[in-house]
Coordinates of C-alpha atoms in Angstrom, one line a residue:
M1 CA -43.8 -34.5 -49.9
D2 CA -47.4 -33.6 -49.0
N3 CA -50.1 -32.3 -51.3
K4 CA -49.2 -28.7 -50.5
D5 CA -45.6 -29.3 -51.8
S6 CA -46.9 -31.1 -54.9
Q7 CA -48.7 -28.0 -56.1
Q8 CA -45.4 -26.3 -56.3
Y9 CA -44.3 -28.7 -59.1
T10 CA -47.5 -29.1 -61.0
D11 CA -50.5 -26.9 -61.7
V12 CA -52.7 -29.9 -61.2
P13 CA -53.4 -30.9 -57.6
A14 CA -52.5 -34.6 -56.8
Q15 CA -55.6 -36.8 -56.8
E16 CA -56.2 -39.2 -54.0
G17 CA -53.9 -42.2 -54.3
E18 CA -51.5 -40.6 -56.7
T19 CA -47.9 -39.7 -55.9
P20 CA -47.1 -36.0 -56.3
S21 CA -44.2 -36.8 -58.6
H22 CA -46.5 -38.1 -61.3
S23 CA -50.1 -37.2 -62.0
H24 CA -52.7 -37.3 -64.7
G25 CA -54.9 -34.2 -64.5
A26 CA -56.5 -31.6 -66.7
L27 CA -53.1 -30.8 -68.3
G28 CA -52.6 -34.4 -69.3
H29 CA -49.4 -36.3 -68.4
V30 CA -47.6 -34.1 -65.9
H31 CA -44.2 -35.0 -64.4
G32 CA -42.5 -33.9 -61.2
P33 CA -38.9 -33.9 -60.3
N34 CA -38.9 -37.6 -59.2
C35 CA -40.6 -39.1 -62.2
S36 CA -38.9 -42.4 -62.8
H37 CA -40.5 -44.0 -65.9
G38 CA -38.7 -44.1 -69.2
H39 CA -39.0 -40.8 -71.1
H40 CA -35.9 -40.6 -73.3
H41 CA -35.3 -37.8 -75.8
D42 CA -32.7 -38.2 -78.4
P43 CA -29.9 -35.6 -78.3
I44 CA -30.0 -32.9 -81.0
V45 CA -27.3 -33.5 -83.6
R46 CA -26.2 -30.5 -85.8
A47 CA -25.3 -31.1 -89.4
D48 CA -22.8 -28.2 -89.3
P49 CA -20.7 -27.0 -86.4
K50 CA -22.1 -24.0 -84.4
V51 CA -20.9 -20.6 -85.6
G52 CA -19.2 -18.6 -82.9
R53 CA -19.9 -14.9 -82.3
N54 CA -16.5 -13.8 -83.4
D55 CA -16.2 -16.2 -86.4
A56 CA -16.8 -14.9 -89.9
C57 CA -20.4 -15.0 -90.9
P58 CA -21.3 -18.0 -93.1
C59 CA -23.3 -15.8 -95.5
G60 CA -20.0 -14.6 -97.0
S61 CA -20.3 -10.9 -96.1
G62 CA -16.8 -10.8 -94.5
Q63 CA -18.3 -9.4 -91.3
K64 CA -18.2 -11.1 -87.9
F65 CA -21.3 -13.3 -87.2
K66 CA -22.3 -11.1 -84.3
K67 CA -22.5 -7.9 -86.5
C68 CA -24.2 -9.6 -89.4
H69 CA -26.7 -12.4 -88.8
G70 CA -26.1 -12.8 -85.0
K71 CA -28.5 -10.2 -84.0

């Protein structure tokens, strides 16, 4: 990748000596598609199962979720 292509992935132009996949610029810590250092985000865990559109609304109205609180 050259500097022209790196601008496609970040709003900050790559500085001399930096790789386009990882740069520190005006926006702070910016990552490209080939960033290889360890950024790990824990997966989101729901306490209750997700309510489907056609399931009964958990508010107890008796309506389908999509017609009650799913709007």
